[in-house]
PDB file of C-alpha atoms and ligand atoms in Angstrom:
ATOM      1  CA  UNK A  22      12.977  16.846  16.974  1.00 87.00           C
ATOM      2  CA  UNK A  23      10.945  16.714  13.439  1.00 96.00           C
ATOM      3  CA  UNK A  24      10.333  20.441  12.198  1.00 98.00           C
ATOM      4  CA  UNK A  25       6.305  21.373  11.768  1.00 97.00           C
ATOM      5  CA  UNK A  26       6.658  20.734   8.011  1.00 98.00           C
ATOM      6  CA  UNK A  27       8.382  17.207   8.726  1.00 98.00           C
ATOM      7  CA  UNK A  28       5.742  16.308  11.068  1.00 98.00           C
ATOM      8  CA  UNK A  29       2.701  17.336   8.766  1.00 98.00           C
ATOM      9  CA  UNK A  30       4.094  15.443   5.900  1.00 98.00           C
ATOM     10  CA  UNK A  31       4.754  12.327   7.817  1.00 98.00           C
ATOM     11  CA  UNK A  32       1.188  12.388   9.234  1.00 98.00           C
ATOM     12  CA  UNK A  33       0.119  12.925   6.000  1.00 98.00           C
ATOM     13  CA  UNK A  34       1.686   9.668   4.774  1.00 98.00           C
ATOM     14  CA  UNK A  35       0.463   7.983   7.716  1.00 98.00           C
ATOM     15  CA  UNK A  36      -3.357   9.108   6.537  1.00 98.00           C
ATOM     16  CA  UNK A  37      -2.117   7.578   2.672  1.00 98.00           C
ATOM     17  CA  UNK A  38      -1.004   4.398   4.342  1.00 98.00           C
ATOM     18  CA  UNK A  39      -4.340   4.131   6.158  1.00 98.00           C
ATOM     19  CA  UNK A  40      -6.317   4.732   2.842  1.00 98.00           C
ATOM     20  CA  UNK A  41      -4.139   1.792   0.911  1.00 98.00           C
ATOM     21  CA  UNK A  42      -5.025  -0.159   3.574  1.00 98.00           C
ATOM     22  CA  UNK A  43      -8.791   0.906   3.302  1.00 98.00           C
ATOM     23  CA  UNK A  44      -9.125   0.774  -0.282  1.00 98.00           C
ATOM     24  CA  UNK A  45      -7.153  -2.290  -1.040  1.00 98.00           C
ATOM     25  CA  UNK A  46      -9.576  -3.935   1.956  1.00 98.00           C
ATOM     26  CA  UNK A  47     -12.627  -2.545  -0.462  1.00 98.00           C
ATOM     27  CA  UNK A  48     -10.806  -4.333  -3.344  1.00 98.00           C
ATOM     28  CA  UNK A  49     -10.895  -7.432  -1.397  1.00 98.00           C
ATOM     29  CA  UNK A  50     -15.158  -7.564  -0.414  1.00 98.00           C
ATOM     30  CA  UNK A  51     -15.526  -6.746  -3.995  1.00 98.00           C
ATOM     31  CA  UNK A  52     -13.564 -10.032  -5.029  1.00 98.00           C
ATOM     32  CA  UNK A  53     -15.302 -11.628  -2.351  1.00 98.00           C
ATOM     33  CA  UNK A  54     -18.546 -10.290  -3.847  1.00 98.00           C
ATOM     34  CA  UNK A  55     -17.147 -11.645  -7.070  1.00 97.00           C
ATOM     35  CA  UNK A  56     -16.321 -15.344  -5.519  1.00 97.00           C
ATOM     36  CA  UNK A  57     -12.959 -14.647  -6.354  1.00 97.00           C
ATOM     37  CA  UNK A  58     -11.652 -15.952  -3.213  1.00 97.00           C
ATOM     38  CA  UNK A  59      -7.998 -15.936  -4.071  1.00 98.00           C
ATOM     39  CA  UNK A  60      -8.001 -12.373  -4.797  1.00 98.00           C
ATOM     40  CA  UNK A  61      -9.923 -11.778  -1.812  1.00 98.00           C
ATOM     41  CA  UNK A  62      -7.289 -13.178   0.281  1.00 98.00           C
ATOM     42  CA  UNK A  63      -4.448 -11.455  -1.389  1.00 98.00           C
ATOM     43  CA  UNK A  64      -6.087  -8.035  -0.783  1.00 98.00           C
ATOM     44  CA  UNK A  65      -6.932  -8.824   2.325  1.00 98.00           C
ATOM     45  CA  UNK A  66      -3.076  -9.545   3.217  1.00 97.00           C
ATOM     46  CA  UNK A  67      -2.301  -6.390   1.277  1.00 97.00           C
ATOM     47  CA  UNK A  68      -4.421  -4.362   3.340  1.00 98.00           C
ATOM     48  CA  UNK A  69      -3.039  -5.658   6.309  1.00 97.00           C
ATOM     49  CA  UNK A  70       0.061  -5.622   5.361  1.00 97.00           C
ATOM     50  CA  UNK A  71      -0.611  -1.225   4.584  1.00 98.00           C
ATOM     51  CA  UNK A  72      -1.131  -1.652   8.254  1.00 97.00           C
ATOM     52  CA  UNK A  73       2.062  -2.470   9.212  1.00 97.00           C
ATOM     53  CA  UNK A  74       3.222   0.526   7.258  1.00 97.00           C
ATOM     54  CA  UNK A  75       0.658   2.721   9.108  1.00 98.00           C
ATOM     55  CA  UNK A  76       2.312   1.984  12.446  1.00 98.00           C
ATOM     56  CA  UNK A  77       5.646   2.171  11.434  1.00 98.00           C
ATOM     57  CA  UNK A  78       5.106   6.034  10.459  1.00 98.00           C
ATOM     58  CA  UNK A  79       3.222   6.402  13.968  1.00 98.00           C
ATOM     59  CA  UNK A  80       6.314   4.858  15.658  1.00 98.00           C
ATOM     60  CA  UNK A  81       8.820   6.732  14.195  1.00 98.00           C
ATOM     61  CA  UNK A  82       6.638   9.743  14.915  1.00 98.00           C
ATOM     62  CA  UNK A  83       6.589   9.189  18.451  1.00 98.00           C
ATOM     63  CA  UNK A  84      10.383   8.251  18.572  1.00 98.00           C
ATOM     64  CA  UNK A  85      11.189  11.470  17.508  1.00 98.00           C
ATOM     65  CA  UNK A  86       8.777  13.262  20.176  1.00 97.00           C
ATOM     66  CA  UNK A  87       6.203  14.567  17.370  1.00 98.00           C
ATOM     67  CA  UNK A  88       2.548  14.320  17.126  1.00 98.00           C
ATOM     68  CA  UNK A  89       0.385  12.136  15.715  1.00 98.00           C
ATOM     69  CA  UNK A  90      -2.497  13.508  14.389  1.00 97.00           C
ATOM     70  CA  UNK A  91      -4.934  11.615  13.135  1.00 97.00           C
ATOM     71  CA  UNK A  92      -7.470  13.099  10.054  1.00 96.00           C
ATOM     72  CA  UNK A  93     -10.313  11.548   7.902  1.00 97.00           C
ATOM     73  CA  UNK A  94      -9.774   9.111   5.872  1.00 97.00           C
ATOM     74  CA  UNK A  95     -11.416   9.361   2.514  1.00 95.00           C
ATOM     75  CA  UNK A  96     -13.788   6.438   1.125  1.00 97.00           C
ATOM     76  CA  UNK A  97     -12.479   4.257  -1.463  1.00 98.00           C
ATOM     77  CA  UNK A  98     -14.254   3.473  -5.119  1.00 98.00           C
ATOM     78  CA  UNK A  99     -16.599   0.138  -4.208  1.00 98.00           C
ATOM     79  CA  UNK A 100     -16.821  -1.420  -7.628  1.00 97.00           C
ATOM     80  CA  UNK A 101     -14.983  -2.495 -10.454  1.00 98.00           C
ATOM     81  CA  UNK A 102     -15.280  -4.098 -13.741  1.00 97.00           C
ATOM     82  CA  UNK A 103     -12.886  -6.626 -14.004  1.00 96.00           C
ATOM     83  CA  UNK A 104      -9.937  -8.192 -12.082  1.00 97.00           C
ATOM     84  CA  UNK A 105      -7.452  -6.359 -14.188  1.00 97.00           C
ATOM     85  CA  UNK A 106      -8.736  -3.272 -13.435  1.00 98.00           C
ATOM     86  CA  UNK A 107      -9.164  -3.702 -10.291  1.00 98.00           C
ATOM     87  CA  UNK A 108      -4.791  -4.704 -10.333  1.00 98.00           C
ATOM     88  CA  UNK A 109      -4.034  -1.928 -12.796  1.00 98.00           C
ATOM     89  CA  UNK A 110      -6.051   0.833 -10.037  1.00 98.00           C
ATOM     90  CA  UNK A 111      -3.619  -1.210  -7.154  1.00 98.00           C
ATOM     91  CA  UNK A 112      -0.367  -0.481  -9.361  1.00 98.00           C
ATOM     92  CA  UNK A 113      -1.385   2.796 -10.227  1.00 98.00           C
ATOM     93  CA  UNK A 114      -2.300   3.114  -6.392  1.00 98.00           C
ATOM     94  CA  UNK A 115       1.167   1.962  -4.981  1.00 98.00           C
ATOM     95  CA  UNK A 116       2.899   4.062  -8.309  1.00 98.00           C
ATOM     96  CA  UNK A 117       1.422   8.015  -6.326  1.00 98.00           C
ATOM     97  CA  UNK A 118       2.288   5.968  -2.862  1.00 98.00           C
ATOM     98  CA  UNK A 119       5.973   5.652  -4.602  1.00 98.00           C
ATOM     99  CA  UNK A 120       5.626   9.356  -5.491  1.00 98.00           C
ATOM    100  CA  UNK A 121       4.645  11.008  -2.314  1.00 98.00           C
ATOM    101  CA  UNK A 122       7.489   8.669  -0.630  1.00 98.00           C
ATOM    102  CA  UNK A 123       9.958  10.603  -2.846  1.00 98.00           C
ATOM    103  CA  UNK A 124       8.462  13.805  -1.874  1.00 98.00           C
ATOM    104  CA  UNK A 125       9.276  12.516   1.944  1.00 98.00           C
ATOM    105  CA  UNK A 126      12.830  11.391   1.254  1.00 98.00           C
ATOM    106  CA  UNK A 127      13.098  15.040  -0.742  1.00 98.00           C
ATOM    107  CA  UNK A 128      11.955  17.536   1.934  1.00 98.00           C
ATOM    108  CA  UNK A 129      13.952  14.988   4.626  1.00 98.00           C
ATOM    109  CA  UNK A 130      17.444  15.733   2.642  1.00 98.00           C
ATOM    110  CA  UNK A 131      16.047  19.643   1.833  1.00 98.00           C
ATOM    111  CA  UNK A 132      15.930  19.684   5.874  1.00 98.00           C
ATOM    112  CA  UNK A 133      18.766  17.852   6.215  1.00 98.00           C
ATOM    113  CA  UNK A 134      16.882  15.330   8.596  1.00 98.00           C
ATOM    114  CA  UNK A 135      19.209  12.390   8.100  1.00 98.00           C
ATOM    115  CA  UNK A 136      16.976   9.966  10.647  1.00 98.00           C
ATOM    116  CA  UNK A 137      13.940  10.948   8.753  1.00 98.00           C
ATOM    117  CA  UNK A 138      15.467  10.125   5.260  1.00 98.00           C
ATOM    118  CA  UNK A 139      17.497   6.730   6.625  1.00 98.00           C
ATOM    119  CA  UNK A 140      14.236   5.826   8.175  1.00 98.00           C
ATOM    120  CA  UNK A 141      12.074   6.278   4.730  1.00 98.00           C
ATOM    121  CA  UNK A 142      15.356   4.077   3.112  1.00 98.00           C
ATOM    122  CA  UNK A 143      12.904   1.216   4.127  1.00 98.00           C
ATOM    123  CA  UNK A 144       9.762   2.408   1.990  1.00 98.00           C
ATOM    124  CA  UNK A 145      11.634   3.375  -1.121  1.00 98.00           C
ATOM    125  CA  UNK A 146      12.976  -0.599  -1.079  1.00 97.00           C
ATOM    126  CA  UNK A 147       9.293  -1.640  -0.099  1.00 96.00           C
ATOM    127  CA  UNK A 148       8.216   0.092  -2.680  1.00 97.00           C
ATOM    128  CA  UNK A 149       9.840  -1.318  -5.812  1.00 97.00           C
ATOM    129  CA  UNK A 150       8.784  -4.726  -4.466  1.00 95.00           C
ATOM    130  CA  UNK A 151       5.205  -3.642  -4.176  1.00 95.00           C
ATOM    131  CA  UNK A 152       5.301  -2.094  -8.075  1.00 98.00           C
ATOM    132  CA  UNK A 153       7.233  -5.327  -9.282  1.00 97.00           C
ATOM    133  CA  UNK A 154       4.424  -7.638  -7.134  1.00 96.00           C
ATOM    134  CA  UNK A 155       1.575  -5.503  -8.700  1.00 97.00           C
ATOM    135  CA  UNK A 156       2.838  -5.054 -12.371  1.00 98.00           C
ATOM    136  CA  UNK A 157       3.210  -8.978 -12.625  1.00 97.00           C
ATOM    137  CA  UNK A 158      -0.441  -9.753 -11.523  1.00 97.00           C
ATOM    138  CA  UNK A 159      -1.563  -7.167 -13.957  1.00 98.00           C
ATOM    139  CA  UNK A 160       0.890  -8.749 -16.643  1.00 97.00           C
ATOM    140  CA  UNK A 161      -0.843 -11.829 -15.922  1.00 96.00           C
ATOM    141  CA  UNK A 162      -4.476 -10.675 -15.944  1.00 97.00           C
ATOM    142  CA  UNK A 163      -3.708  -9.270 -19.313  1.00 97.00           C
ATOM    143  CA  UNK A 164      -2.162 -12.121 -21.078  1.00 96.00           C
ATOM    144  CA  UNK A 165      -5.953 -14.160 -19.938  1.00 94.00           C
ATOM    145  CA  UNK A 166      -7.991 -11.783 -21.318  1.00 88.00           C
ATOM    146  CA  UNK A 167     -11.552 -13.394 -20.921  1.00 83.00           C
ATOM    147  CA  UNK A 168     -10.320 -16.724 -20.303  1.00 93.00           C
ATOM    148  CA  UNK A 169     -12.247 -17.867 -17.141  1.00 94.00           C
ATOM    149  CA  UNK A 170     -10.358 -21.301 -16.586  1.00 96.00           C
ATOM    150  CA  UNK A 171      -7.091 -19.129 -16.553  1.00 96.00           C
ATOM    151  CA  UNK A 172      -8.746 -16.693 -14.329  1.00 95.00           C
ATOM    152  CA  UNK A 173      -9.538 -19.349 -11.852  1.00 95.00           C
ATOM    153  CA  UNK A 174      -6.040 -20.741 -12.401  1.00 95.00           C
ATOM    154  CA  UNK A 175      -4.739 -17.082 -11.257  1.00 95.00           C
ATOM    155  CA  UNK A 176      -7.037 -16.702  -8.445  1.00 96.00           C
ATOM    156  CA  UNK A 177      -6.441 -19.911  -7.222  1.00 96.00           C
ATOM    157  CA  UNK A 178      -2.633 -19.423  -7.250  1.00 95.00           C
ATOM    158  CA  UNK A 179      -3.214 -15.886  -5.463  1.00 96.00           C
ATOM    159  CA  UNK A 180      -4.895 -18.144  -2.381  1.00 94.00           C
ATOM    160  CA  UNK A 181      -0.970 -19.060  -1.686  1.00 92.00           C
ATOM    161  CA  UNK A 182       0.057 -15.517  -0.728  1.00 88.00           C
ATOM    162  CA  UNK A 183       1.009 -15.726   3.084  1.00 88.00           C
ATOM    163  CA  UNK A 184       1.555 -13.155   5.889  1.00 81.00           C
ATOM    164  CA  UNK A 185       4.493 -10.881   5.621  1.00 75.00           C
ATOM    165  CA  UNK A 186       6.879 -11.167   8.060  1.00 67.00           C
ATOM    166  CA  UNK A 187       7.389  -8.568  11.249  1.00 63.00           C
ATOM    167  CA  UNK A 188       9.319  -5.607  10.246  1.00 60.00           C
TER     168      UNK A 188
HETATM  169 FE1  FEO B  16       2.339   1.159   1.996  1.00 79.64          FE
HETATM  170 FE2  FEO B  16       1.610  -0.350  -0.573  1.00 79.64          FE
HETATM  171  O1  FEO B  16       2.527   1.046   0.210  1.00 79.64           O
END
């Protein structure tokens, strides 16, 4: 059984999950406004891939006979001025989703909730992927500058990002 604390927190992360998957999907109609089509379809697979991690917290919730509780989720920023910020906001995004995920792991070993802190094992791995994916897009987008025929190269080569597998 989660404690009340455990429970809030993990529907809390649930909510952040659902607003990664919201704002990175925002991220994607403004590339799409931008006829960037390749970035487009790697937010797109981003936010559905925050989706995944949204019903992984609501399954473990229910496995442990808590509550889901849904709240609000909050509207993400609509526009951007250029690809790299829109991949530095991402990183900087998935850096606080990193953070809170520590918090998690901390109150689950404070409780000494072992299930709760060998199920989060997952998202701390996840995690350092996500950075590392993030940071070398951004890497890229900086070494381009204003270079639109390198900017097309690195959209197009975003168009190759394919579905996750199941987890
Ligand atoms: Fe669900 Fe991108 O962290």
């Amino acid at each position: 059984m989660l404690t009340e604390s455990m429970q809030q927190a993990l529907n809390d992360q649930l909510n952040a999950e659902l607003y990664s998957s919201y704002l990175y999907l925002s991220m994607a109609a403004h590339f799409q406004s931008a006829d960037l089509a390749g970035m487009a379809h790697w937010m797109e697979l981003q936010a559905q891939e925050e989706l995944l991690h949204v019903k992984k917290y609501y399954d473990y919730i229910n496995d442990r006979h808590g509550r889901v509780l849904l709240g609000a989720v909050k509207g993400p920023k609509t526009e951007w001025d250029s690809p790299l910020q829109v991949f530095t906001e991402a990183l900087e995004h998935e850096k606080l989703v990193t953070s809170l995920i520590n918090g998690l792991v901390d109150l689950a070993g404070s409780q000494k909730d072992h299930s709760t802190h060998n199920f989060l094992q997952w998202f701390v791995a996840e995690q350092v992927e996500e950075e590392a994916t993030v940071a070398g897009i951004v890497g890229q987008l900086k070494i381009i500058k204003d270079n639109p025929g390198a900017l097309f190269m690195v959209d197009r080569e975003l168009t190759k990002r394919v579905v996750a597998p199941a987890i």
